[in-house]
Short mmCIF file of C-alpha atoms and ligand atoms in Angstrom, two decimals:
data_model
loop_
_atom_site.label_atom_id
_atom_site.label_comp_id
_atom_site.label_asym_id
_atom_site.label_seq_id
_atom_site.Cartn_x
_atom_site.Cartn_y
_atom_site.Cartn_z
CA MET A 16 23.96 -4.92 23.15
CA SER A 17 24.31 -4.11 26.65
CA GLU A 18 21.62 -2.44 28.50
CA GLN A 19 23.44 0.44 28.94
CA ASP A 20 24.27 0.83 25.19
CA LYS A 21 20.49 0.12 24.26
CA SER A 22 18.76 2.91 26.48
CA HIS A 23 19.73 6.39 26.74
CA ASN A 24 18.77 9.36 29.26
CA GLN A 25 16.42 11.28 27.08
CA GLY A 26 13.42 9.66 28.18
CA PHE A 27 10.10 10.15 29.42
CA THR A 28 9.53 12.32 32.59
CA LEU A 29 6.45 11.14 34.44
CA THR A 30 4.67 13.45 36.86
CA ASP A 31 2.34 11.95 39.25
CA ASN A 32 -0.26 15.11 39.41
CA ARG A 33 -1.57 13.28 42.73
CA THR A 34 1.67 14.10 44.60
CA GLY A 35 3.56 16.23 42.10
CA ASP A 36 6.47 13.47 42.03
CA SER A 37 8.52 13.23 38.92
CA TYR A 38 10.18 9.87 37.67
CA GLU A 39 12.45 9.36 34.76
CA LEU A 40 11.51 6.64 32.51
CA PRO A 41 14.28 5.09 30.03
CA VAL A 42 13.96 4.80 26.52
CA ILE A 43 15.37 1.82 24.86
CA GLN A 44 15.82 2.00 21.30
CA GLY A 45 15.73 -1.24 18.78
CA THR A 46 17.43 -1.62 15.76
CA THR A 47 14.30 -0.11 13.86
CA GLY A 48 10.87 0.24 14.86
CA PRO A 49 9.40 2.33 17.71
CA ASP A 50 11.50 3.26 21.02
CA VAL A 51 10.27 1.42 24.25
CA ILE A 52 9.71 3.34 27.39
CA ASP A 53 11.37 1.04 30.03
CA VAL A 54 8.83 0.37 32.83
CA ARG A 55 10.36 -2.23 34.70
CA ARG A 56 10.83 -0.26 37.69
CA LEU A 57 7.87 1.63 37.50
CA TYR A 58 5.97 -0.21 40.13
CA ALA A 59 8.79 -0.11 42.57
CA GLU A 60 9.53 3.43 42.39
CA THR A 61 5.69 4.87 41.90
CA ASP A 62 3.41 1.98 43.33
CA CYS A 63 1.56 2.04 40.09
CA PHE A 64 0.96 -0.59 37.35
CA THR A 65 0.58 0.49 33.59
CA TYR A 66 -2.44 -0.82 32.34
CA ASP A 67 -2.97 -2.53 28.46
CA PRO A 68 -5.40 -4.96 28.01
CA GLY A 69 -4.57 -6.62 24.58
CA PHE A 70 -1.04 -5.07 24.74
CA THR A 71 -1.72 -2.86 22.04
CA SER A 72 1.43 -0.54 23.48
CA THR A 73 3.34 -3.13 25.25
CA GLY A 74 6.55 -5.03 23.88
CA SER A 75 6.62 -7.92 26.17
CA CYS A 76 10.11 -8.83 25.34
CA GLU A 77 13.60 -8.29 23.08
CA SER A 78 13.47 -10.13 19.81
CA LYS A 79 16.06 -10.63 17.11
CA ILE A 80 13.47 -12.81 14.62
CA THR A 81 10.98 -11.22 13.09
CA PHE A 82 10.25 -7.34 12.30
CA ILE A 83 6.96 -5.91 11.38
CA ASP A 84 6.12 -2.43 10.54
CA GLY A 85 2.25 -2.61 10.33
CA GLU A 86 1.72 1.17 8.81
CA LYS A 87 4.40 0.50 5.94
CA GLY A 88 3.40 -3.22 5.57
CA ILE A 89 6.85 -4.54 6.22
CA LEU A 90 7.64 -8.13 7.41
CA ARG A 91 11.22 -9.51 7.49
CA TYR A 92 12.39 -12.50 9.17
CA ARG A 93 16.07 -11.92 10.43
CA GLY A 94 16.00 -8.59 8.37
CA TYR A 95 15.03 -10.40 5.19
CA PRO A 96 11.79 -9.16 3.43
CA ILE A 97 8.97 -11.91 3.21
CA ASP A 98 8.22 -11.21 -0.44
CA VAL A 99 11.84 -11.56 -1.21
CA LEU A 100 12.01 -15.14 0.85
CA ALA A 101 8.82 -16.18 -0.50
CA GLU A 102 9.99 -15.60 -4.29
CA LYS A 103 13.87 -16.77 -3.62
CA SER A 104 14.00 -19.11 -0.87
CA ASP A 105 12.07 -22.32 0.33
CA PHE A 106 10.39 -23.42 3.67
CA MET A 107 13.57 -25.25 4.93
CA GLU A 108 15.75 -22.44 4.45
CA VAL A 109 13.45 -20.06 6.37
CA CYS A 110 13.35 -22.75 9.08
CA TYR A 111 16.93 -22.43 9.38
CA LEU A 112 17.25 -18.77 9.21
CA LEU A 113 14.45 -18.44 11.92
CA LEU A 114 16.25 -21.00 14.23
CA TYR A 115 20.07 -19.97 13.52
CA GLY A 116 19.79 -16.20 12.48
CA GLU A 117 21.58 -16.70 8.96
CA LEU A 118 21.04 -18.21 5.65
CA PRO A 119 22.45 -21.64 5.59
CA SER A 120 25.44 -22.49 3.39
CA PRO A 121 24.61 -25.20 0.90
CA GLY A 122 25.96 -27.97 3.00
CA GLN A 123 24.51 -26.56 5.91
CA LYS A 124 21.28 -26.56 4.43
CA LYS A 125 21.62 -30.27 2.95
CA LYS A 126 22.63 -31.21 6.62
CA PHE A 127 19.45 -29.45 7.83
CA GLU A 128 16.99 -30.92 5.29
CA HIS A 129 18.26 -34.53 6.37
CA ASP A 130 18.14 -34.13 10.08
CA ILE A 131 14.48 -32.75 9.90
CA SER A 132 13.68 -35.77 7.51
CA TYR A 133 15.11 -37.99 9.98
CA HIS A 134 12.99 -37.05 12.67
CA THR A 135 9.59 -37.10 10.68
CA MET A 136 8.03 -40.64 11.74
CA LEU A 137 6.18 -40.84 14.77
CA HIS A 138 6.40 -43.08 17.31
CA GLU A 139 4.04 -45.95 16.68
CA GLN A 140 2.44 -45.30 20.25
CA ILE A 141 1.44 -42.20 19.06
CA ASN A 142 -0.65 -43.51 16.12
CA ASN A 143 -2.84 -45.20 18.97
CA PHE A 144 -3.69 -41.55 20.26
CA PHE A 145 -5.38 -40.87 16.99
CA ARG A 146 -7.69 -43.60 17.21
CA GLY A 147 -8.24 -42.82 20.69
CA PHE A 148 -10.48 -39.60 19.58
CA ARG A 149 -13.81 -39.39 17.80
CA ARG A 150 -13.62 -39.35 14.00
CA ASP A 151 -15.55 -36.18 14.02
CA ALA A 152 -13.31 -34.44 16.34
CA HIS A 153 -12.09 -31.01 15.12
CA PRO A 154 -8.22 -31.42 13.97
CA MET A 155 -7.18 -28.69 15.92
CA ALA A 156 -8.76 -30.60 19.07
CA VAL A 157 -6.50 -33.53 18.03
CA MET A 158 -3.32 -31.35 17.48
CA CYS A 159 -3.33 -29.96 20.77
CA GLY A 160 -3.88 -33.07 22.21
CA VAL A 161 -1.48 -35.29 20.30
CA VAL A 162 1.31 -32.64 20.33
CA GLY A 163 1.12 -32.09 23.85
CA ALA A 164 1.43 -36.07 24.45
CA LEU A 165 4.85 -35.93 22.56
CA SER A 166 6.22 -34.54 25.83
CA ALA A 167 5.39 -38.07 27.36
CA PHE A 168 7.93 -39.51 24.71
CA TYR A 169 11.01 -37.60 24.44
CA HIS A 170 12.62 -38.14 27.78
CA ASP A 171 16.09 -37.86 26.27
CA SER A 172 15.58 -34.07 25.60
CA THR A 173 14.00 -32.57 28.65
CA ASP A 174 16.92 -30.27 29.80
CA ILE A 175 15.62 -26.89 28.52
CA ASN A 176 18.78 -25.35 29.49
CA ASP A 177 20.91 -27.19 27.40
CA PRO A 178 20.96 -25.67 24.14
CA LYS A 179 21.52 -29.35 22.30
CA HIS A 180 18.24 -30.62 24.12
CA ARG A 181 16.47 -27.59 22.65
CA MET A 182 17.19 -27.96 19.41
CA ILE A 183 16.51 -31.50 19.39
CA ALA A 184 13.07 -30.77 20.81
CA SER A 185 12.88 -28.18 17.87
CA TYR A 186 13.85 -30.43 15.18
CA ARG A 187 11.34 -32.95 16.10
CA LEU A 188 8.44 -30.42 16.37
CA ILE A 189 9.17 -29.09 12.95
CA ALA A 190 9.54 -32.51 11.41
CA LYS A 191 6.61 -34.37 13.11
CA MET A 192 4.04 -31.68 12.63
CA PRO A 193 3.22 -32.35 9.17
CA THR A 194 3.10 -35.99 10.03
CA ILE A 195 0.61 -35.63 12.93
CA ALA A 196 -1.59 -32.84 10.61
CA ALA A 197 -1.89 -35.61 8.16
CA THR A 198 -2.70 -38.23 10.27
CA ALA A 199 -5.16 -36.43 12.20
CA TYR A 200 -6.98 -35.69 8.49
CA LYS A 201 -6.52 -39.59 7.77
CA PHE A 202 -8.17 -40.46 10.97
CA SER A 203 -11.11 -38.04 10.29
CA VAL A 204 -11.64 -39.49 6.54
CA GLY A 205 -11.00 -43.28 7.75
CA GLN A 206 -7.97 -43.63 5.58
CA PRO A 207 -4.96 -45.94 6.14
CA PHE A 208 -2.27 -43.29 8.07
CA MET A 209 0.72 -42.80 5.72
CA TYR A 210 4.24 -42.79 6.52
CA PRO A 211 6.52 -40.16 5.59
CA ARG A 212 8.47 -40.36 2.78
CA ASN A 213 12.04 -38.79 3.52
CA ASP A 214 13.04 -38.54 -0.11
CA LEU A 215 10.51 -35.91 -0.96
CA LYS A 216 10.85 -32.29 0.18
CA TYR A 217 9.07 -30.85 3.18
CA ALA A 218 5.86 -29.48 1.71
CA ASP A 219 5.73 -32.13 -0.92
CA ASN A 220 6.07 -34.85 1.53
CA PHE A 221 3.23 -33.20 3.60
CA LEU A 222 0.84 -33.29 0.39
CA TYR A 223 1.88 -36.77 -0.06
CA MET A 224 0.66 -37.96 3.53
CA MET A 225 -2.55 -36.04 3.11
CA ASN A 226 -3.67 -37.04 -0.29
CA ALA A 227 -1.87 -40.51 -0.89
CA THR A 228 -3.33 -43.70 -0.13
CA PRO A 229 -1.16 -47.44 -0.11
CA CYS A 230 -3.66 -48.50 -3.25
CA GLU A 231 -2.18 -46.17 -5.90
CA ASP A 232 1.00 -44.06 -7.14
CA TYR A 233 0.26 -40.41 -6.13
CA LYS A 234 2.31 -37.66 -7.63
CA VAL A 235 2.79 -34.62 -6.00
CA ASN A 236 1.74 -31.59 -8.29
CA PRO A 237 4.49 -29.13 -8.42
CA VAL A 238 2.66 -26.27 -8.77
CA LEU A 239 0.58 -26.99 -5.58
CA ALA A 240 3.98 -28.04 -3.78
CA ARG A 241 5.38 -24.84 -4.48
CA ALA A 242 2.14 -23.08 -3.22
CA MET A 243 2.22 -25.17 -0.06
CA ASP A 244 5.88 -24.08 0.23
CA ARG A 245 5.01 -20.57 -0.11
CA ILE A 246 2.25 -20.78 2.49
CA LEU A 247 4.74 -22.21 4.98
CA ILE A 248 7.12 -19.35 4.40
CA LEU A 249 4.48 -16.74 4.81
CA HIS A 250 2.98 -18.08 8.23
CA ALA A 251 6.34 -19.19 9.28
CA ASP A 252 6.79 -16.47 12.32
CA HIS A 253 4.66 -13.11 13.16
CA GLU A 254 6.66 -11.79 16.21
CA GLN A 255 4.61 -11.74 19.41
CA ASN A 256 1.02 -12.50 18.31
CA ALA A 257 -1.47 -14.23 20.43
CA SER A 258 -0.15 -17.81 19.84
CA THR A 259 3.86 -16.95 19.85
CA SER A 260 3.11 -15.01 23.08
CA THR A 261 1.12 -18.03 24.66
CA VAL A 262 4.23 -20.30 23.85
CA ARG A 263 6.66 -17.78 25.37
CA LEU A 264 4.33 -17.38 28.57
CA ALA A 265 3.98 -21.05 28.70
CA GLY A 266 7.78 -21.61 28.38
CA SER A 267 8.87 -18.83 30.80
CA SER A 268 8.01 -21.21 33.36
CA GLY A 269 10.61 -23.97 32.11
CA ALA A 270 7.64 -26.01 31.30
CA ASN A 271 8.37 -28.85 28.46
CA PRO A 272 8.60 -27.51 25.03
CA PHE A 273 6.02 -29.83 23.20
CA ALA A 274 3.34 -28.75 26.15
CA CYS A 275 4.34 -25.25 25.17
CA ILE A 276 3.90 -25.73 21.39
CA SER A 277 0.32 -27.30 22.15
CA ALA A 278 -0.56 -24.18 24.20
CA GLY A 279 0.32 -22.30 21.30
CA ILE A 280 -1.83 -24.42 19.22
CA ALA A 281 -5.01 -23.70 21.59
CA SER A 282 -4.33 -20.06 21.10
CA LEU A 283 -4.07 -20.10 17.56
CA TRP A 284 -7.24 -21.76 17.04
CA GLY A 285 -9.76 -19.05 17.91
CA PRO A 286 -11.28 -17.47 15.10
CA ALA A 287 -9.59 -13.94 15.76
CA HIS A 288 -6.04 -15.65 15.16
CA GLY A 289 -5.47 -18.72 13.03
CA GLY A 290 -8.93 -19.74 13.10
CA ALA A 291 -9.86 -17.00 10.59
CA ASN A 292 -8.83 -19.07 7.49
CA GLU A 293 -11.74 -21.54 8.20
CA ALA A 294 -14.09 -18.64 9.64
CA VAL A 295 -13.58 -17.30 6.06
CA LEU A 296 -14.76 -20.64 4.16
CA ASN A 297 -17.58 -20.69 6.71
CA MET A 298 -18.64 -17.44 6.20
CA LEU A 299 -18.34 -17.61 2.15
CA THR A 300 -20.87 -20.95 2.76
CA GLU A 301 -23.03 -18.59 4.99
CA ILE A 302 -23.14 -15.84 2.19
CA GLY A 303 -23.85 -18.51 -0.20
CA SER A 304 -24.17 -16.37 -3.70
CA VAL A 305 -23.14 -13.32 -4.97
CA ASP A 306 -26.17 -11.20 -4.68
CA LYS A 307 -26.07 -11.70 -1.11
CA ILE A 308 -22.85 -10.02 -0.68
CA PRO A 309 -24.37 -6.47 -0.02
CA GLU A 310 -26.62 -7.80 2.62
CA PHE A 311 -23.34 -9.25 4.48
CA ILE A 312 -21.43 -6.37 3.89
CA ASN A 313 -24.32 -4.06 5.46
CA LYS A 314 -24.03 -6.42 8.38
CA ALA A 315 -20.38 -6.10 8.71
CA LYS A 316 -20.68 -2.03 8.94
CA ASP A 317 -23.28 -2.24 11.54
CA LYS A 318 -22.26 -1.29 14.99
CA ASP A 319 -25.13 -3.12 16.49
CA ASP A 320 -24.26 -6.31 14.53
CA PRO A 321 -21.23 -8.43 15.74
CA PHE A 322 -20.76 -9.64 12.53
CA ARG A 323 -17.31 -9.02 11.01
CA LEU A 324 -15.98 -9.85 7.60
CA MET A 325 -13.58 -12.70 8.26
CA GLY A 326 -10.45 -12.46 6.35
CA PHE A 327 -10.38 -8.72 6.55
CA GLY A 328 -8.48 -6.39 8.66
CA HIS A 329 -5.56 -6.84 10.86
CA ARG A 330 -4.30 -5.80 14.45
CA VAL A 331 -0.67 -4.46 12.85
CA TYR A 332 -0.76 -4.03 9.37
CA LYS A 333 -3.25 -1.08 8.82
CA ASN A 334 -2.20 -0.38 5.10
CA PHE A 335 -1.79 -3.93 3.60
CA ASP A 336 -0.60 -7.17 4.98
CA PRO A 337 2.61 -7.89 3.00
CA ARG A 338 1.69 -11.76 3.00
CA ALA A 339 -1.60 -11.47 1.63
CA GLN A 340 -0.07 -9.86 -1.58
CA VAL A 341 1.97 -12.93 -1.90
CA MET A 342 -0.88 -15.40 -1.26
CA ARG A 343 -3.13 -13.44 -3.60
CA GLN A 344 -0.80 -14.15 -6.72
CA THR A 345 -0.42 -17.86 -5.50
CA CYS A 346 -4.17 -17.96 -5.29
CA HIS A 347 -4.57 -17.24 -8.58
CA GLU A 348 -1.57 -19.58 -9.42
CA VAL A 349 -3.38 -22.43 -7.91
CA LEU A 350 -6.93 -21.51 -9.19
CA ASP A 351 -5.16 -21.46 -12.99
CA GLU A 352 -3.33 -24.66 -12.31
CA LEU A 353 -6.29 -26.42 -11.45
CA GLY A 354 -8.53 -24.64 -13.80
CA VAL A 355 -10.92 -23.93 -11.09
CA GLU A 356 -14.07 -22.06 -12.61
CA ASP A 357 -17.72 -21.62 -11.74
CA GLU A 358 -16.66 -22.58 -8.12
CA PRO A 359 -19.39 -20.62 -6.27
CA LEU A 360 -17.48 -19.78 -3.22
CA LEU A 361 -14.62 -18.74 -4.79
CA ASP A 362 -16.89 -16.24 -7.17
CA ILE A 363 -18.02 -15.00 -3.75
CA ALA A 364 -14.95 -14.62 -2.28
CA MET A 365 -13.61 -12.67 -5.66
CA GLU A 366 -16.55 -10.57 -5.53
CA LEU A 367 -16.38 -9.76 -1.59
CA GLU A 368 -12.74 -8.74 -2.11
CA ARG A 369 -13.47 -6.32 -5.21
CA ILE A 370 -16.24 -4.74 -3.33
CA ALA A 371 -14.66 -4.61 -0.01
CA LEU A 372 -11.44 -2.87 -1.20
CA GLU A 373 -13.76 0.00 -3.10
CA ASP A 374 -16.29 0.24 -0.42
CA GLU A 375 -15.89 3.42 1.77
CA TYR A 376 -16.22 1.78 5.38
CA PHE A 377 -13.57 -0.69 4.46
CA VAL A 378 -11.32 1.77 2.78
CA GLU A 379 -11.53 4.37 5.70
CA LYS A 380 -10.92 1.97 8.32
CA LYS A 381 -7.90 0.18 6.32
CA LEU A 382 -9.37 -3.05 6.57
CA TYR A 383 -8.03 -4.90 3.69
CA PRO A 384 -7.79 -8.59 2.79
CA ASN A 385 -5.57 -10.44 5.20
CA VAL A 386 -3.44 -13.65 4.45
CA ASP A 387 -6.13 -15.57 6.01
CA PHE A 388 -8.80 -14.50 3.55
CA TYR A 389 -6.46 -15.57 0.49
CA SER A 390 -4.96 -18.94 2.05
CA GLY A 391 -8.56 -20.26 2.89
CA ILE A 392 -9.44 -20.04 -0.62
CA ILE A 393 -6.21 -22.00 -1.65
CA PHE A 394 -6.85 -24.67 0.57
CA LYS A 395 -10.55 -24.89 -0.61
CA ALA A 396 -9.31 -25.02 -4.31
CA MET A 397 -6.61 -27.86 -3.24
CA GLY A 398 -9.44 -30.00 -1.96
CA ILE A 399 -8.16 -29.57 1.74
CA PRO A 400 -11.31 -29.59 4.29
CA THR A 401 -12.00 -26.39 5.91
CA SER A 402 -11.66 -27.91 9.53
CA LEU A 403 -8.04 -28.54 8.43
CA PHE A 404 -7.14 -24.80 7.37
CA THR A 405 -5.66 -23.91 10.91
CA VAL A 406 -3.83 -27.06 11.24
CA LEU A 407 -1.90 -26.08 8.54
CA PHE A 408 -1.27 -22.71 9.79
CA ALA A 409 0.03 -24.46 12.95
CA VAL A 410 2.47 -26.82 10.79
CA ALA A 411 3.74 -23.53 9.22
CA ARG A 412 4.15 -21.60 12.57
CA THR A 413 5.96 -24.28 14.83
CA VAL A 414 9.33 -23.25 13.47
CA GLY A 415 8.55 -19.63 14.63
CA TRP A 416 7.22 -20.73 17.88
CA VAL A 417 10.47 -22.83 18.47
CA ALA A 418 12.50 -20.02 17.48
CA GLN A 419 10.82 -17.84 19.79
CA TRP A 420 10.71 -20.12 22.42
CA ASN A 421 14.79 -20.91 21.97
CA GLU A 422 15.19 -17.01 22.34
CA MET A 423 13.46 -16.38 25.30
CA ILE A 424 15.47 -19.06 27.13
CA GLU A 425 18.45 -17.75 26.13
CA ASP A 426 17.38 -14.35 26.94
CA PRO A 427 19.39 -13.36 30.34
CA SER A 428 16.62 -10.83 31.35
CA GLN A 429 14.12 -13.52 31.22
CA LYS A 430 11.59 -14.15 33.86
CA ILE A 431 8.88 -16.04 34.54
CA GLY A 432 5.73 -13.98 32.78
CA ARG A 433 3.44 -12.71 35.43
CA PRO A 434 1.29 -9.60 34.41
CA ARG A 435 -0.51 -7.70 36.95
CA GLN A 436 -4.21 -6.38 36.97
CA LEU A 437 -6.37 -3.52 37.70
CA TYR A 438 -8.52 -4.97 40.44
CA THR A 439 -12.07 -3.73 40.50
CA GLY A 440 -13.89 -6.26 42.59
CA ASP A 441 -14.82 -6.34 46.14
CA VAL A 442 -12.51 -5.12 48.63
CA GLU A 443 -12.94 -7.13 51.92
CA ARG A 444 -16.09 -8.68 52.71
CA ASN A 445 -17.28 -10.62 56.09
CA TYR A 446 -17.99 -13.97 55.49
CA VAL A 447 -21.76 -15.08 56.40
CA SER A 448 -22.04 -18.92 57.36
CA LEU A 449 -24.34 -20.86 54.95
CA HIS A 450 -27.13 -21.17 57.37
CA LYS A 451 -27.56 -17.26 57.65
CA ARG A 452 -27.67 -16.53 53.84
N1 CMC B 14 -15.16 -6.52 9.53
C1 CMC B 14 -15.90 -5.42 9.77
N2 CMC B 14 -15.62 -4.50 10.52
C2 CMC B 14 -14.15 -4.75 11.12
C3 CMC B 14 -13.29 -5.70 10.93
C4 CMC B 14 -14.15 -6.70 10.09
N3 CMC B 14 -13.19 -7.81 9.59
N4 CMC B 14 -12.37 -5.56 11.62
C5 CMC B 14 -12.39 -4.55 12.12
N5 CMC B 14 -13.33 -3.89 11.85
C6 CMC B 14 -13.89 -2.71 12.49
C7 CMC B 14 -14.12 -2.68 13.90
O1 CMC B 14 -15.62 -3.30 14.05
C8 CMC B 14 -13.80 -1.31 14.63
O2 CMC B 14 -14.98 -0.53 14.25
P1 CMC B 14 -15.03 0.93 15.06
O3 CMC B 14 -13.84 1.70 15.35
O4 CMC B 14 -16.20 1.50 14.17
O5 CMC B 14 -15.36 0.48 16.39
C9 CMC B 14 -12.54 -0.91 13.64
O6 CMC B 14 -12.91 -1.89 12.34
C10 CMC B 14 -11.40 -1.51 14.26
O7 CMC B 14 -11.42 -2.62 14.65
P2 CMC B 14 -10.55 -3.64 16.04
O8 CMC B 14 -11.57 -4.59 16.42
O9 CMC B 14 -10.15 -2.17 16.88
O10 CMC B 14 -9.47 -3.84 15.37
P3 CMC B 14 -8.38 -4.91 15.72
O11 CMC B 14 -6.90 -4.30 15.59
O12 CMC B 14 -8.44 -5.00 17.15
O13 CMC B 14 -8.97 -6.08 15.35
C11 CMC B 14 -9.05 -8.28 14.07
C12 CMC B 14 -7.95 -6.56 14.32
C13 CMC B 14 -7.96 -8.89 12.97
C14 CMC B 14 -9.26 -8.88 15.32
C15 CMC B 14 -10.12 -7.83 13.28
O14 CMC B 14 -9.94 -6.89 11.92
C16 CMC B 14 -11.24 -8.69 12.65
O15 CMC B 14 -11.52 -9.40 13.57
N6 CMC B 14 -11.02 -9.47 11.73
C17 CMC B 14 -11.69 -10.54 11.11
C18 CMC B 14 -10.90 -11.90 11.70
C19 CMC B 14 -9.66 -11.79 11.01
O16 CMC B 14 -9.85 -12.05 9.51
N7 CMC B 14 -8.59 -12.61 11.47
C20 CMC B 14 -7.41 -12.70 10.93
C21 CMC B 14 -5.92 -11.82 11.37
S1 CMC B 14 -4.91 -12.27 10.61
C22 CMC B 14 -4.18 -13.76 11.07
C23 CMC B 14 -3.16 -13.27 12.15
O17 CMC B 14 -2.36 -12.81 11.76
O18 CMC B 14 -3.45 -14.14 13.04
#
């Protein structure tokens, strides 16, 4: 769509009550979802910035990748509803869809899977990086370091203006993330690093590298592999969230893609974003027993107490999180498969879910269990250490990050991201020399 096709004149008239001047602000329509008021000329014409900390009313870019309607609980990748993809598709197909915009033909899918598996191995030198960390380092710290370090290894694909170079870097990132995550885990538990097996599917290979040892055969449980594949699909992209916006912002300066993804991983780490699945488990441990739940519910409701129920609420989904619905079902499939019963943390989780869904405070504020609530429980049941939960989120989100990064670079209106501010500090002060202070 050209700029002219998208905007129409029935826009907004902004009146400056200080001067009485009026300004016409064009409105741009997307294919679905809210229109946007185009404020690009606002500063030039009015000498004012817009002010929107947390970007709750700001569209930062144009995108064709992911659509979310938080009120209706809709999430679609390239137009395909998330529940349909989770049921009918697999992660490799979803990666292709996010990167190229279309579902692959059988031949395209086969080639894509082959090409991704061709890049799963890490440069041997990279393995030395892991050995430089403390064994008790948080795996997200290791991920930030090692993924950033990849930028020192691939000098053949550093021209970000060449689409081929960008795709090679994208494939490498998607392919190597499970290997990096599994190696970080193996290092933390002191087990030998497992090399990827390219005869296995993406999720199966990931479980293999995490759980196998060189001493014995390891058979991937198909129910767990399917659950992992679904978790990867559900987390693959989520439009302009904090980590994706970080990747776009870092990339807008023309930075190396591996460094940009490392910045995204850092942003994902926080407990209000990807770190929530880890925070859920920590919170369940802190609650400790089912009879303590009311006490924690009361803490969460107390305005003077900063405590929040981790895994509840979402910035965008205000009625339900469509990913959480699929995840809830997957969660019960995994618990059944593993025969998990009498696991105190899972009992607490299920009771917490029940109470919060009925409690007036949570119902009124539309605080439903989000995707991280269930993913934390699934990972716990699978025996994955808590500190690794956000790493798994990073593995899944890598395809979204690279798809968004590619889209940003291809966008002709792309500029370096440079927000402005409302300055409230001192105006101008006279410098007083040290001996006079
Ligand atoms: N527990 C208790 N109260 C809550 C919670 C919660 N988890 N979440 C929001 N509230 C209350 C909050 O205190 C506020 O109350 P009031 O209107 O009386 O001041 C109201 O609900 C609205 O909260 P908000 O902070 O304005 O909402 P937000 O849209 O800025 O925050 C959130 C969204 C996800 C940061 C928040 O719900 C939260 O901190 N949840 C827990 C952390 C979590 O699970 N994060 C994972 C998000 S999903 C993963 C992802 O997509 O990255």
